[in-house]
XYZ file of C-alpha atoms in Angstrom:
126
model
C 5.470 31.003 -17.663
C 1.748 31.692 -17.321
C 0.868 29.023 -19.861
C 3.098 26.463 -18.088
C 1.350 27.201 -14.782
C -2.078 27.025 -16.472
C -1.213 23.686 -18.130
C 0.003 22.239 -14.809
C -3.177 23.413 -13.044
C -5.335 21.827 -15.744
C -3.404 18.534 -15.500
C -3.827 18.393 -11.701
C -7.549 19.150 -12.045
C -7.982 16.405 -14.638
C -6.236 13.840 -12.400
C -8.369 14.844 -9.388
C -11.593 14.609 -11.386
C -10.524 11.216 -12.738
C -9.842 9.930 -9.211
C -13.260 11.182 -8.045
C -14.952 9.514 -11.029
C -13.157 6.220 -10.330
C -14.235 6.225 -6.654
C -17.789 7.114 -7.694
C -17.910 4.178 -10.122
C -16.690 1.859 -7.356
C -19.665 2.970 -5.247
C -17.566 4.993 -2.807
C -17.981 8.658 -1.972
C -15.199 10.685 -3.555
C -13.547 13.341 -1.370
C -15.386 16.113 -3.224
C -18.705 14.728 -1.934
C -17.627 14.334 1.691
C -19.234 17.186 3.582
C -17.797 16.523 7.051
C -15.400 19.155 8.417
C -11.714 18.549 9.121
C -9.659 19.287 12.211
C -5.834 19.263 12.535
C -5.837 17.862 16.098
C -8.230 15.500 17.885
C -7.834 14.297 21.464
C -10.443 11.680 22.448
C -11.444 9.409 25.246
C -13.970 7.663 23.002
C -15.019 9.303 19.733
C -17.094 11.631 19.840
C -16.146 12.482 23.467
C -13.078 14.682 23.252
C -11.701 17.862 21.780
C -13.174 18.921 19.443
C -16.456 17.248 20.438
C -18.362 15.320 17.789
C -17.386 13.427 14.681
C -14.644 15.112 12.636
C -12.382 13.954 9.843
C -8.753 14.534 10.792
C -5.791 15.877 8.825
C -2.999 15.874 11.368
C -2.832 14.074 14.718
C -5.426 12.083 16.663
C -4.728 10.723 20.148
C -7.235 8.744 22.195
C -8.389 5.528 23.772
C -10.937 4.658 21.040
C -10.540 6.610 17.790
C -13.090 6.399 14.983
C -12.718 8.549 11.885
C -14.232 8.255 8.425
C -11.400 9.986 6.502
C -7.942 10.443 8.023
C -4.603 11.921 6.918
C -1.719 11.899 9.398
C -0.831 10.084 12.629
C -3.366 8.194 14.731
C -2.334 6.980 18.191
C -4.671 5.045 20.492
C -5.641 1.741 22.015
C -8.247 1.037 19.288
C -8.082 2.899 15.952
C -10.761 2.454 13.297
C -11.125 4.332 10.008
C -12.797 4.022 6.642
C -10.070 5.639 4.499
C -6.633 6.197 6.032
C -3.493 7.870 4.721
C -0.612 7.936 7.178
C 0.568 6.028 10.240
C -1.468 4.181 12.909
C -0.047 3.122 16.274
C -2.297 1.146 18.615
C -3.170 -2.202 20.090
C -5.933 -2.769 17.491
C -5.880 -0.948 14.127
C -8.682 -1.510 11.610
C -9.280 0.313 8.327
C -11.085 -0.417 5.073
C -8.688 1.315 2.661
C -5.193 2.433 3.621
C -2.154 4.133 2.156
C 0.397 3.865 4.931
C 1.583 1.771 7.869
C -0.080 0.209 10.916
C 1.899 -0.820 14.010
C 0.157 -2.803 16.755
C -0.908 -6.226 18.023
C -3.836 -6.577 15.574
C -3.587 -4.767 12.217
C -6.375 -5.091 9.644
C -6.575 -3.471 6.198
C -9.757 -4.853 4.615
C -8.924 -3.917 0.983
C -5.437 -5.479 1.156
C -4.292 -8.783 -0.394
C -3.329 -9.946 3.107
C -5.920 -8.211 5.314
C -4.460 -9.171 8.719
C -0.895 -9.040 10.004
C 0.317 -8.839 13.605
C 2.934 -6.248 14.658
C 3.075 -4.332 11.347
C 0.864 -4.030 8.250
C 1.118 -1.673 5.303
C -0.351 -0.820 1.924
C 0.836 1.724 -0.656
């Protein structure tokens, strides 16, 4: 049982290191190099004015008028949502992200690294 657990841990580590190496070769900062702190909840008027104050990466829920986050995992709800890397669900009037694994719902939806970068109403990439 111990050796099965050890083998599984080694396999997960190898996959994570491979993903970091691939992002590094593409000229992007892998998650292991991102030094910004994470928060589970962010409520903004305009980023960085909100709770918590300042620029934070979010793993959870962000609600606001204008949301800007570099790295996001979860649900983002606002009038204007912008991110660099997004994993989850965006709901807003304008949603813009560079790289996404999830769904956008709004009037203007842009995923820059997608084959079709703009779609109204709904846009997705997995």
